[in-house]
RNA sequence: GCGGGCGUGCCGAAACUGGUAAACGGGCCGGCUUUAGGUGCCGGUGCUCGAGAGAGUUUGAGGGUUCGAGUCCCUCCGCCCGCACCA
């Protein structure tokens, strides 16, 4: 008998799928489009092509492909595309080091990814492939940017950036490690530069409320996004500095504690700091403090257990509720990025204000107290989160429950024009400018006469020019390409210069799933007919590391594009599955640790089917797991067993109808096959339990081995064996498609992927007998065979007859009999 | 600190609505096949006592509800992930 030779099998089927374009699906209106099937869009996050694929890629695409295959065989028209997130820093850093153009390194890597994905037999519609660094793609990234610009959703403003004083360059967040430059180790500084932003904050509320529109997202991802958006309800209250006649609005979630404000703090970056300190005699101290604060990194400022610091400004503001003048401070625990960059400090009811008050010996006045207990001892801030607290020391509001007082005080302020109800978000606008070469150029021109001018659509794409110097020098490497930078103003024809920053790569990946649906369109970014049909993505699969940024940006883009009138859905991804990370020896795989597994080697040694099945079998796919080489062997053994079984069955049995009434071993095996169908179906359907689905297929194969020698003798047995083996192949197909196709073809003469997903026959799942569990006082005492439909009294009789049961009840009184028909009997004795 | 997840054999893990704890895989032990094997097939394997039948015991710790708890409720401990001076 032939040995299981994965390479020959895999080559054969991959060639068939390639030649026949098996996984290609037409769009509505295209020839061959089948509108009788419901659509299904299965998508895995696109890879960043760097070097060659690693096991993480093997896992996402194995899991995703299993789902795609499963859905196809359940009657769906499945689109399952692939592409490359091909702009980005690693290729550029490589260019700085070696001088090789990032484009060349990237395309070389894309070639390798393609080759390996094909060698894995992933069922991709390759006609839809895109790469974000291709001008035919980024032309439309620019087009979307321009539509956003027209709507005010893309805007330019001055903003602080991370600056490396040694390299004279702006750094992306990812390039700042613990406040230091990734490349030279210098302490990073904050600088202010003109930057482009997307106004994602305008969508904060919709990004929150539209979680309701999602079908199935992991709860923790929704929670992470919710926390990231960080919506807080409260009030904006105006404190006035009478001496300088400046109003200072603050945001607070606790307007009920307004009477407890005993001082006022502004952030070191606050624009009024210098004016406030001027002429107070505190100027020098304030300037020294502000300089120090601005120089230190966010890391240092936010360090845990750090003492509160700050300096007095020598000014006061007036508390609008009681007219009290309270002293002003500048302190770095107040952040310019959140709220208004200034706070009212209520030390009795805020931990940070409390610590500051302690350090500076300021008044701590309690204004909220539990209803009965009076005032709390002042050794820590009373945070007042339990229900029922009432106001104290709060003038006419005394005695009012704190929850009511929030509204009452806000209303009181609003009537007098001193404040209003307000909502604040932690979410900031999306800074998309990167002073980098290998990214999508921002299609904007600056003209002395016309100002900021968008590049007209017909001039897109603004192509990335070539250069040989990729090193950043305080501005984008593009700035040095003067031929390209100097251009004509599209509006007035006068001299103008191009924007030299490129876009954050998250922009490229915020809409790729739409482009897949109409990837060759050169007139428009996509045809609405295609997107109306295919969108949203029904099942999105990828790593948790993208739980916040990528997923939120893509949601934002989808909403913005819907508002612009280019899409008809509000949410891009109806269901999301996040897969866990594979480790080895308990540690993240890395070249420096030398614990990596190379998928190409793995496929070379065991074949793609083994590699794919193993990553799905390791454990719950959302949880990640530790790579064990022996485990791979185990899966390979299982696939070999299935292979040999199928060879043997083909050789020793003839194809034929299975008789309707089976008995003995034949019946047992057929019942097991139906059990496996039900189990695999339920496990895939309910929460991606792929590992237990594979275990069920293993059980079926084990049962066939156990019974096969008794089954070869008669036609009914042979038919049962053929059925069970073909079923095992059919069920393992989503995971090991090549082997399954080969085995199924030799057994049934059909292509397994063209067969509908098998259905479990309820009648065959039922057995004529079952194992009756007999307990005494809840302890297992015997296991008996009982007839399937046996009535309760019959089961009780059987149980009482058991010798072991009798030993445990003799001489005692049976006070209760619990019977669960078809399952167990429990006798309670005293 | 806030939010989320998790704790079960030697290891990865399983257990649908409370009903045989440990399916499946690995590892280990043994048998058979083989000239030989690191191949294949079969069997065993939570722990303790026992020759055995069997008994006791076991799901991070403690308590509770129940005829019956890995599963439900309360208290506590430990680990992992995300966010973090967000007013």
JSON list of N, CA and C in Angstrom, two decimals, chain A residues 43-62 80-88 90-91 106-107 109-118 120 122 124 126 128-133 137 438 505-506 508-510 512-513 516 540-543 545-546 550 579 599:
[
{"chain": "A", "resi": 43, "resn": "UNK", "atom": "N", "xyz": [-12.92, 37.00, 5.84]},
{"chain": "A", "resi": 43, "resn": "UNK", "atom": "CA", "xyz": [-11.69, 37.76, 5.65]},
{"chain": "A", "resi": 43, "resn": "UNK", "atom": "C", "xyz": [-10.76, 37.63, 6.84]},
{"chain": "A", "resi": 44, "resn": "UNK", "atom": "N", "xyz": [-9.49, 37.38, 6.54]},
{"chain": "A", "resi": 44, "resn": "UNK", "atom": "CA", "xyz": [-8.46, 37.46, 7.56]},
{"chain": "A", "resi": 44, "resn": "UNK", "atom": "C", "xyz": [-7.71, 38.77, 7.36]},
{"chain": "A", "resi": 45, "resn": "UNK", "atom": "N", "xyz": [-7.19, 39.32, 8.44]},
{"chain": "A", "resi": 45, "resn": "UNK", "atom": "CA", "xyz": [-6.43, 40.56, 8.34]},
{"chain": "A", "resi": 45, "resn": "UNK", "atom": "C", "xyz": [-5.27, 40.37, 7.37]},
{"chain": "A", "resi": 46, "resn": "UNK", "atom": "N", "xyz": [-5.04, 41.36, 6.54]},
{"chain": "A", "resi": 46, "resn": "UNK", "atom": "CA", "xyz": [-4.00, 41.21, 5.52]},
{"chain": "A", "resi": 46, "resn": "UNK", "atom": "C", "xyz": [-2.62, 41.27, 6.16]},
{"chain": "A", "resi": 47, "resn": "UNK", "atom": "N", "xyz": [-1.67, 40.54, 5.62]},
{"chain": "A", "resi": 47, "resn": "UNK", "atom": "CA", "xyz": [-0.35, 40.49, 6.22]},
{"chain": "A", "resi": 47, "resn": "UNK", "atom": "C", "xyz": [0.49, 41.71, 5.84]},
{"chain": "A", "resi": 48, "resn": "UNK", "atom": "N", "xyz": [1.42, 42.04, 6.72]},
{"chain": "A", "resi": 48, "resn": "UNK", "atom": "CA", "xyz": [2.45, 43.01, 6.39]},
{"chain": "A", "resi": 48, "resn": "UNK", "atom": "C", "xyz": [3.61, 42.20, 5.82]},
{"chain": "A", "resi": 49, "resn": "UNK", "atom": "N", "xyz": [3.94, 42.38, 4.53]},
{"chain": "A", "resi": 49, "resn": "UNK", "atom": "CA", "xyz": [4.95, 41.50, 3.92]},
{"chain": "A", "resi": 49, "resn": "UNK", "atom": "C", "xyz": [6.36, 41.93, 4.26]},
{"chain": "A", "resi": 50, "resn": "UNK", "atom": "N", "xyz": [6.96, 41.16, 5.15]},
{"chain": "A", "resi": 50, "resn": "UNK", "atom": "CA", "xyz": [8.33, 41.44, 5.57]},
{"chain": "A", "resi": 50, "resn": "UNK", "atom": "C", "xyz": [9.00, 40.09, 5.71]},
{"chain": "A", "resi": 51, "resn": "UNK", "atom": "N", "xyz": [10.05, 39.87, 4.93]},
{"chain": "A", "resi": 51, "resn": "UNK", "atom": "CA", "xyz": [10.69, 38.56, 4.98]},
{"chain": "A", "resi": 51, "resn": "UNK", "atom": "C", "xyz": [9.74, 37.50, 4.47]},
{"chain": "A", "resi": 52, "resn": "UNK", "atom": "N", "xyz": [9.51, 36.47, 5.29]},
{"chain": "A", "resi": 52, "resn": "UNK", "atom": "CA", "xyz": [8.57, 35.42, 4.88]},
{"chain": "A", "resi": 52, "resn": "UNK", "atom": "C", "xyz": [7.55, 35.18, 5.98]},
{"chain": "A", "resi": 53, "resn": "UNK", "atom": "N", "xyz": [6.46, 34.47, 5.65]},
{"chain": "A", "resi": 53, "resn": "UNK", "atom": "CA", "xyz": [5.41, 34.27, 6.65]},
{"chain": "A", "resi": 53, "resn": "UNK", "atom": "C", "xyz": [5.91, 33.51, 7.87]},
{"chain": "A", "resi": 54, "resn": "UNK", "atom": "N", "xyz": [5.32, 33.81, 9.03]},
{"chain": "A", "resi": 54, "resn": "UNK", "atom": "CA", "xyz": [5.67, 33.07, 10.24]},
{"chain": "A", "resi": 54, "resn": "UNK", "atom": "C", "xyz": [4.45, 32.28, 10.71]},
{"chain": "A", "resi": 55, "resn": "UNK", "atom": "N", "xyz": [4.57, 31.58, 11.84]},
{"chain": "A", "resi": 55, "resn": "UNK", "atom": "CA", "xyz": [3.47, 30.71, 12.26]},
{"chain": "A", "resi": 55, "resn": "UNK", "atom": "C", "xyz": [2.18, 31.47, 12.58]},
{"chain": "A", "resi": 56, "resn": "UNK", "atom": "N", "xyz": [2.34, 32.74, 12.98]},
{"chain": "A", "resi": 56, "resn": "UNK", "atom": "CA", "xyz": [1.14, 33.55, 13.22]},
{"chain": "A", "resi": 56, "resn": "UNK", "atom": "C", "xyz": [0.29, 33.62, 11.96]},
{"chain": "A", "resi": 57, "resn": "UNK", "atom": "N", "xyz": [0.95, 33.82, 10.82]},
{"chain": "A", "resi": 57, "resn": "UNK", "atom": "CA", "xyz": [0.23, 33.85, 9.54]},
{"chain": "A", "resi": 57, "resn": "UNK", "atom": "C", "xyz": [-0.40, 32.49, 9.27]},
{"chain": "A", "resi": 58, "resn": "UNK", "atom": "N", "xyz": [0.38, 31.45, 9.51]},
{"chain": "A", "resi": 58, "resn": "UNK", "atom": "CA", "xyz": [-0.14, 30.09, 9.27]},
{"chain": "A", "resi": 58, "resn": "UNK", "atom": "C", "xyz": [-1.44, 29.89, 10.05]},
{"chain": "A", "resi": 59, "resn": "UNK", "atom": "N", "xyz": [-1.44, 30.40, 11.27]},
{"chain": "A", "resi": 59, "resn": "UNK", "atom": "CA", "xyz": [-2.63, 30.21, 12.10]},
{"chain": "A", "resi": 59, "resn": "UNK", "atom": "C", "xyz": [-3.83, 31.00, 11.59]},
{"chain": "A", "resi": 60, "resn": "UNK", "atom": "N", "xyz": [-3.68, 32.32, 11.36]},
{"chain": "A", "resi": 60, "resn": "UNK", "atom": "CA", "xyz": [-4.87, 33.08, 10.89]},
{"chain": "A", "resi": 60, "resn": "UNK", "atom": "C", "xyz": [-5.45, 32.49, 9.63]},
{"chain": "A", "resi": 61, "resn": "UNK", "atom": "N", "xyz": [-4.58, 32.18, 8.67]},
{"chain": "A", "resi": 61, "resn": "UNK", "atom": "CA", "xyz": [-5.12, 31.75, 7.38]},
{"chain": "A", "resi": 61, "resn": "UNK", "atom": "C", "xyz": [-5.63, 30.32, 7.44]},
{"chain": "A", "resi": 62, "resn": "UNK", "atom": "N", "xyz": [-5.10, 29.52, 8.34]},
{"chain": "A", "resi": 62, "resn": "UNK", "atom": "CA", "xyz": [-5.65, 28.17, 8.51]},
{"chain": "A", "resi": 62, "resn": "UNK", "atom": "C", "xyz": [-7.04, 28.23, 9.14]},
{"chain": "A", "resi": 80, "resn": "UNK", "atom": "N", "xyz": [-13.30, 35.29, -0.55]},
{"chain": "A", "resi": 80, "resn": "UNK", "atom": "CA", "xyz": [-12.20, 35.08, 0.39]},
{"chain": "A", "resi": 80, "resn": "UNK", "atom": "C", "xyz": [-10.93, 35.59, -0.27]},
{"chain": "A", "resi": 81, "resn": "UNK", "atom": "N", "xyz": [-10.65, 36.87, -0.14]},
{"chain": "A", "resi": 81, "resn": "UNK", "atom": "CA", "xyz": [-9.54, 37.50, -0.84]},
{"chain": "A", "resi": 81, "resn": "UNK", "atom": "C", "xyz": [-8.26, 37.63, 0.00]},
{"chain": "A", "resi": 82, "resn": "UNK", "atom": "N", "xyz": [-7.23, 38.14, -0.62]},
{"chain": "A", "resi": 82, "resn": "UNK", "atom": "CA", "xyz": [-5.94, 38.31, 0.05]},
{"chain": "A", "resi": 82, "resn": "UNK", "atom": "C", "xyz": [-5.21, 39.51, -0.52]},
{"chain": "A", "resi": 83, "resn": "UNK", "atom": "N", "xyz": [-4.43, 40.17, 0.32]},
{"chain": "A", "resi": 83, "resn": "UNK", "atom": "CA", "xyz": [-3.65, 41.31, -0.14]},
{"chain": "A", "resi": 83, "resn": "UNK", "atom": "C", "xyz": [-2.50, 41.59, 0.82]},
{"chain": "A", "resi": 84, "resn": "UNK", "atom": "N", "xyz": [-1.85, 42.72, 0.62]},
{"chain": "A", "resi": 84, "resn": "UNK", "atom": "CA", "xyz": [-0.64, 43.01, 1.40]},
{"chain": "A", "resi": 84, "resn": "UNK", "atom": "C", "xyz": [-0.64, 44.45, 1.88]},
{"chain": "A", "resi": 85, "resn": "UNK", "atom": "N", "xyz": [-0.39, 44.60, 3.15]},
{"chain": "A", "resi": 85, "resn": "UNK", "atom": "CA", "xyz": [-0.29, 45.91, 3.79]},
{"chain": "A", "resi": 85, "resn": "UNK", "atom": "C", "xyz": [1.17, 46.33, 3.64]},
{"chain": "A", "resi": 86, "resn": "UNK", "atom": "N", "xyz": [1.48, 46.93, 2.48]},
{"chain": "A", "resi": 86, "resn": "UNK", "atom": "CA", "xyz": [2.86, 46.88, 2.01]},
{"chain": "A", "resi": 86, "resn": "UNK", "atom": "C", "xyz": [3.68, 48.15, 2.23]},
{"chain": "A", "resi": 87, "resn": "UNK", "atom": "N", "xyz": [3.05, 49.20, 2.75]},
{"chain": "A", "resi": 87, "resn": "UNK", "atom": "CA", "xyz": [3.84, 50.36, 3.13]},
{"chain": "A", "resi": 87, "resn": "UNK", "atom": "C", "xyz": [4.26, 50.20, 4.58]},
{"chain": "A", "resi": 88, "resn": "UNK", "atom": "N", "xyz": [5.36, 50.84, 4.97]},
{"chain": "A", "resi": 88, "resn": "UNK", "atom": "CA", "xyz": [5.68, 50.79, 6.39]},
{"chain": "A", "resi": 88, "resn": "UNK", "atom": "C", "xyz": [7.16, 50.87, 6.70]},
{"chain": "A", "resi": 90, "resn": "UNK", "atom": "N", "xyz": [9.53, 48.91, 8.48]},
{"chain": "A", "resi": 90, "resn": "UNK", "atom": "CA", "xyz": [10.62, 47.94, 8.36]},
{"chain": "A", "resi": 90, "resn": "UNK", "atom": "C", "xyz": [11.32, 47.97, 7.00]},
{"chain": "A", "resi": 91, "resn": "UNK", "atom": "N", "xyz": [10.52, 48.09, 5.91]},
{"chain": "A", "resi": 91, "resn": "UNK", "atom": "CA", "xyz": [11.15, 48.15, 4.58]},
{"chain": "A", "resi": 91, "resn": "UNK", "atom": "C", "xyz": [11.99, 49.41, 4.45]},
{"chain": "A", "resi": 106, "resn": "UNK", "atom": "N", "xyz": [10.01, 44.97, -0.61]},
{"chain": "A", "resi": 106, "resn": "UNK", "atom": "CA", "xyz": [8.61, 44.66, -0.34]},
{"chain": "A", "resi": 106, "resn": "UNK", "atom": "C", "xyz": [8.05, 43.68, -1.37]},
{"chain": "A", "resi": 107, "resn": "UNK", "atom": "N", "xyz": [8.32, 43.94, -2.65]},
{"chain": "A", "resi": 107, "resn": "UNK", "atom": "CA", "xyz": [7.79, 43.04, -3.67]},
{"chain": "A", "resi": 107, "resn": "UNK", "atom": "C", "xyz": [8.43, 41.66, -3.62]},
{"chain": "A", "resi": 109, "resn": "UNK", "atom": "N", "xyz": [9.31, 40.25, -0.89]},
{"chain": "A", "resi": 109, "resn": "UNK", "atom": "CA", "xyz": [8.62, 39.59, 0.21]},
{"chain": "A", "resi": 109, "resn": "UNK", "atom": "C", "xyz": [7.20, 39.15, -0.19]},
{"chain": "A", "resi": 110, "resn": "UNK", "atom": "N", "xyz": [6.52, 40.01, -0.94]},
{"chain": "A", "resi": 110, "resn": "UNK", "atom": "CA", "xyz": [5.17, 39.66, -1.40]},
{"chain": "A", "resi": 110, "resn": "UNK", "atom": "C", "xyz": [5.21, 38.38, -2.22]},
{"chain": "A", "resi": 111, "resn": "UNK", "atom": "N", "xyz": [6.22, 38.30, -3.10]},
{"chain": "A", "resi": 111, "resn": "UNK", "atom": "CA", "xyz": [6.40, 37.07, -3.90]},
{"chain": "A", "resi": 111, "resn": "UNK", "atom": "C", "xyz": [6.49, 35.84, -3.01]},
{"chain": "A", "resi": 112, "resn": "UNK", "atom": "N", "xyz": [7.25, 35.95, -1.94]},
{"chain": "A", "resi": 112, "resn": "UNK", "atom": "CA", "xyz": [7.45, 34.83, -1.03]},
{"chain": "A", "resi": 112, "resn": "UNK", "atom": "C", "xyz": [6.16, 34.49, -0.28]},
{"chain": "A", "resi": 113, "resn": "UNK", "atom": "N", "xyz": [5.43, 35.52, 0.13]},
{"chain": "A", "resi": 113, "resn": "UNK", "atom": "CA", "xyz": [4.15, 35.28, 0.81]},
{"chain": "A", "resi": 113, "resn": "UNK", "atom": "C", "xyz": [3.19, 34.55, -0.13]},
{"chain": "A", "resi": 114, "resn": "UNK", "atom": "N", "xyz": [3.11, 35.04, -1.36]},
{"chain": "A", "resi": 114, "resn": "UNK", "atom": "CA", "xyz": [2.23, 34.41, -2.34]},
{"chain": "A", "resi": 114, "resn": "UNK", "atom": "C", "xyz": [2.57, 32.95, -2.52]},
{"chain": "A", "resi": 115, "resn": "UNK", "atom": "N", "xyz": [3.87, 32.70, -2.71]},
{"chain": "A", "resi": 115, "resn": "UNK", "atom": "CA", "xyz": [4.32, 31.35, -2.96]},
{"chain": "A", "resi": 115, "resn": "UNK", "atom": "C", "xyz": [3.91, 30.44, -1.78]},
{"chain": "A", "resi": 116, "resn": "UNK", "atom": "N", "xyz": [4.16, 30.93, -0.57]},
{"chain": "A", "resi": 116, "resn": "UNK", "atom": "CA", "xyz": [3.85, 30.08, 0.59]},
{"chain": "A", "resi": 116, "resn": "UNK", "atom": "C", "xyz": [2.34, 29.91, 0.79]},
{"chain": "A", "resi": 117, "resn": "UNK", "atom": "N", "xyz": [1.59, 30.99, 0.61]},
{"chain": "A", "resi": 117, "resn": "UNK", "atom": "CA", "xyz": [0.14, 30.86, 0.78]},
{"chain": "A", "resi": 117, "resn": "UNK", "atom": "C", "xyz": [-0.40, 29.81, -0.19]},
{"chain": "A", "resi": 118, "resn": "UNK", "atom": "N", "xyz": [0.13, 29.80, -1.40]},
{"chain": "A", "resi": 118, "resn": "UNK", "atom": "CA", "xyz": [-0.30, 28.79, -2.36]},
{"chain": "A", "resi": 118, "resn": "UNK", "atom": "C", "xyz": [0.13, 27.40, -1.92]},
{"chain": "A", "resi": 120, "resn": "UNK", "atom": "N", "xyz": [0.30, 26.41, 0.99]},
{"chain": "A", "resi": 120, "resn": "UNK", "atom": "CA", "xyz": [-0.56, 25.99, 2.09]},
{"chain": "A", "resi": 120, "resn": "UNK", "atom": "C", "xyz": [-1.94, 25.56, 1.58]},
{"chain": "A", "resi": 122, "resn": "UNK", "atom": "N", "xyz": [-4.39, 27.57, 0.66]},
{"chain": "A", "resi": 122, "resn": "UNK", "atom": "CA", "xyz": [-5.45, 28.43, 1.17]},
{"chain": "A", "resi": 122, "resn": "UNK", "atom": "C", "xyz": [-6.40, 28.78, 0.01]},
{"chain": "A", "resi": 124, "resn": "UNK", "atom": "N", "xyz": [-8.05, 31.01, -1.77]},
{"chain": "A", "resi": 124, "resn": "UNK", "atom": "CA", "xyz": [-8.13, 32.45, -2.02]},
{"chain": "A", "resi": 124, "resn": "UNK", "atom": "C", "xyz": [-8.57, 32.72, -3.46]},
{"chain": "A", "resi": 126, "resn": "UNK", "atom": "N", "xyz": [-7.56, 34.66, -6.02]},
{"chain": "A", "resi": 126, "resn": "UNK", "atom": "CA", "xyz": [-6.35, 35.46, -6.29]},
{"chain": "A", "resi": 126, "resn": "UNK", "atom": "C", "xyz": [-6.59, 36.58, -7.30]},
{"chain": "A", "resi": 128, "resn": "UNK", "atom": "N", "xyz": [-8.44, 38.88, -6.92]},
{"chain": "A", "resi": 128, "resn": "UNK", "atom": "CA", "xyz": [-8.79, 40.09, -6.16]},
{"chain": "A", "resi": 128, "resn": "UNK", "atom": "C", "xyz": [-7.62, 40.66, -5.35]},
{"chain": "A", "resi": 129, "resn": "UNK", "atom": "N", "xyz": [-6.44, 40.09, -5.54]},
{"chain": "A", "resi": 129, "resn": "UNK", "atom": "CA", "xyz": [-5.27, 40.48, -4.75]},
{"chain": "A", "resi": 129, "resn": "UNK", "atom": "C", "xyz": [-4.94, 41.97, -4.91]},
{"chain": "A", "resi": 130, "resn": "UNK", "atom": "N", "xyz": [-4.61, 42.61, -3.79]},
{"chain": "A", "resi": 130, "resn": "UNK", "atom": "CA", "xyz": [-4.15, 44.00, -3.86]},
{"chain": "A", "resi": 130, "resn": "UNK", "atom": "C", "xyz": [-2.92, 44.18, -2.97]},
{"chain": "A", "resi": 131, "resn": "UNK", "atom": "N", "xyz": [-2.12, 45.22, -3.28]},
{"chain": "A", "resi": 131, "resn": "UNK", "atom": "CA", "xyz": [-1.02, 45.62, -2.41]},
{"chain": "A", "resi": 131, "resn": "UNK", "atom": "C", "xyz": [-1.16, 47.12, -2.19]},
{"chain": "A", "resi": 132, "resn": "UNK", "atom": "N", "xyz": [-1.10, 47.54, -0.92]},
{"chain": "A", "resi": 132, "resn": "UNK", "atom": "CA", "xyz": [-1.39, 48.94, -0.63]},
{"chain": "A", "resi": 132, "resn": "UNK", "atom": "C", "xyz": [-0.34, 49.90, -1.17]},
{"chain": "A", "resi": 133, "resn": "UNK", "atom": "N", "xyz": [0.85, 49.36, -1.53]},
{"chain": "A", "resi": 133, "resn": "UNK", "atom": "CA", "xyz": [1.91, 50.24, -2.04]},
{"chain": "A", "resi": 133, "resn": "UNK", "atom": "C", "xyz": [1.84, 50.39, -3.55]},
{"chain": "A", "resi": 137, "resn": "UNK", "atom": "N", "xyz": [-3.60, 51.08, -6.19]},
{"chain": "A", "resi": 137, "resn": "UNK", "atom": "CA", "xyz": [-4.36, 51.02, -4.93]},
{"chain": "A", "resi": 137, "resn": "UNK", "atom": "C", "xyz": [-4.33, 52.39, -4.26]},
{"chain": "A", "resi": 438, "resn": "UNK", "atom": "N", "xyz": [8.39, 55.72, 2.91]},
{"chain": "A", "resi": 438, "resn": "UNK", "atom": "CA", "xyz": [7.66, 54.58, 2.35]},
{"chain": "A", "resi": 438, "resn": "UNK", "atom": "C", "xyz": [6.21, 54.55, 2.84]},
{"chain": "A", "resi": 505, "resn": "UNK", "atom": "N", "xyz": [0.36, 54.10, 7.94]},
{"chain": "A", "resi": 505, "resn": "UNK", "atom": "CA", "xyz": [-0.07, 52.91, 7.20]},
{"chain": "A", "resi": 505, "resn": "UNK", "atom": "C", "xyz": [-1.44, 52.39, 7.65]},
{"chain": "A", "resi": 506, "resn": "UNK", "atom": "N", "xyz": [-1.87, 52.81, 8.82]},
{"chain": "A", "resi": 506, "resn": "UNK", "atom": "CA", "xyz": [-3.22, 52.41, 9.23]},
{"chain": "A", "resi": 506, "resn": "UNK", "atom": "C", "xyz": [-4.28, 52.97, 8.29]},
{"chain": "A", "resi": 508, "resn": "UNK", "atom": "N", "xyz": [-3.97, 53.05, 4.99]},
{"chain": "A", "resi": 508, "resn": "UNK", "atom": "CA", "xyz": [-4.04, 52.10, 3.88]},
{"chain": "A", "resi": 508, "resn": "UNK", "atom": "C", "xyz": [-4.93, 50.90, 4.23]},
{"chain": "A", "resi": 509, "resn": "UNK", "atom": "N", "xyz": [-4.82, 50.45, 5.47]},
{"chain": "A", "resi": 509, "resn": "UNK", "atom": "CA", "xyz": [-5.52, 49.22, 5.86]},
{"chain": "A", "resi": 509, "resn": "UNK", "atom": "C", "xyz": [-6.92, 49.50, 6.40]},
{"chain": "A", "resi": 510, "resn": "UNK", "atom": "N", "xyz": [-7.35, 50.75, 6.33]},
{"chain": "A", "resi": 510, "resn": "UNK", "atom": "CA", "xyz": [-8.69, 51.07, 6.84]},
{"chain": "A", "resi": 510, "resn": "UNK", "atom": "C", "xyz": [-9.77, 50.88, 5.79]},
{"chain": "A", "resi": 512, "resn": "UNK", "atom": "N", "xyz": [-9.04, 48.49, 2.80]},
{"chain": "A", "resi": 512, "resn": "UNK", "atom": "CA", "xyz": [-8.63, 47.47, 1.83]},
{"chain": "A", "resi": 512, "resn": "UNK", "atom": "C", "xyz": [-9.71, 46.43, 1.58]},
{"chain": "A", "resi": 513, "resn": "UNK", "atom": "N", "xyz": [-10.49, 46.14, 2.64]},
{"chain": "A", "resi": 513, "resn": "UNK", "atom": "CA", "xyz": [-11.55, 45.12, 2.52]},
{"chain": "A", "resi": 513, "resn": "UNK", "atom": "C", "xyz": [-12.64, 45.56, 1.55]},
{"chain": "A", "resi": 516, "resn": "UNK", "atom": "N", "xyz": [-11.04, 45.03, -2.24]},
{"chain": "A", "resi": 516, "resn": "UNK", "atom": "CA", "xyz": [-11.07, 43.64, -2.68]},
{"chain": "A", "resi": 516, "resn": "UNK", "atom": "C", "xyz": [-12.31, 43.34, -3.52]},
{"chain": "A", "resi": 540, "resn": "UNK", "atom": "N", "xyz": [-14.63, 38.37, 10.24]},
{"chain": "A", "resi": 540, "resn": "UNK", "atom": "CA", "xyz": [-13.28, 38.94, 10.18]},
{"chain": "A", "resi": 540, "resn": "UNK", "atom": "C", "xyz": [-12.44, 38.20, 11.22]},
{"chain": "A", "resi": 541, "resn": "UNK", "atom": "N", "xyz": [-11.21, 37.88, 10.84]},
{"chain": "A", "resi": 541, "resn": "UNK", "atom": "CA", "xyz": [-10.36, 37.08, 11.70]},
{"chain": "A", "resi": 541, "resn": "UNK", "atom": "C", "xyz": [-8.97, 37.71, 11.77]},
{"chain": "A", "resi": 542, "resn": "UNK", "atom": "N", "xyz": [-8.45, 37.85, 12.96]},
{"chain": "A", "resi": 542, "resn": "UNK", "atom": "CA", "xyz": [-7.10, 38.41, 13.07]},
{"chain": "A", "resi": 542, "resn": "UNK", "atom": "C", "xyz": [-6.62, 38.44, 14.50]},
{"chain": "A", "resi": 543, "resn": "UNK", "atom": "N", "xyz": [-5.46, 39.03, 14.70]},
{"chain": "A", "resi": 543, "resn": "UNK", "atom": "CA", "xyz": [-4.84, 39.05, 16.02]},
{"chain": "A", "resi": 543, "resn": "UNK", "atom": "C", "xyz": [-5.45, 40.10, 16.93]},
{"chain": "A", "resi": 545, "resn": "UNK", "atom": "N", "xyz": [-3.93, 42.02, 18.77]},
{"chain": "A", "resi": 545, "resn": "UNK", "atom": "CA", "xyz": [-3.10, 43.23, 18.85]},
{"chain": "A", "resi": 545, "resn": "UNK", "atom": "C", "xyz": [-3.71, 44.37, 18.05]},
{"chain": "A", "resi": 546, "resn": "UNK", "atom": "N", "xyz": [-4.66, 44.05, 17.17]},
{"chain": "A", "resi": 546, "resn": "UNK", "atom": "CA", "xyz": [-5.32, 45.10, 16.41]},
{"chain": "A", "resi": 546, "resn": "UNK", "atom": "C", "xyz": [-6.69, 45.47, 16.97]},
{"chain": "A", "resi": 550, "resn": "UNK", "atom": "N", "xyz": [-6.49, 49.37, 14.53]},
{"chain": "A", "resi": 550, "resn": "UNK", "atom": "CA", "xyz": [-6.94, 49.03, 13.17]},
{"chain": "A", "resi": 550, "resn": "UNK", "atom": "C", "xyz": [-8.47, 48.90, 13.11]},
{"chain": "A", "resi": 579, "resn": "UNK", "atom": "N", "xyz": [-7.64, 35.65, 17.16]},
{"chain": "A", "resi": 579, "resn": "UNK", "atom": "CA", "xyz": [-6.92, 34.42, 17.49]},
{"chain": "A", "resi": 579, "resn": "UNK", "atom": "C", "xyz": [-5.74, 34.75, 18.39]},
{"chain": "A", "resi": 599, "resn": "UNK", "atom": "N", "xyz": [7.29, 28.13, 8.91]},
{"chain": "A", "resi": 599, "resn": "UNK", "atom": "CA", "xyz": [6.22, 27.38, 8.24]},
{"chain": "A", "resi": 599, "resn": "UNK", "atom": "C", "xyz": [6.71, 26.64, 6.99]}
]
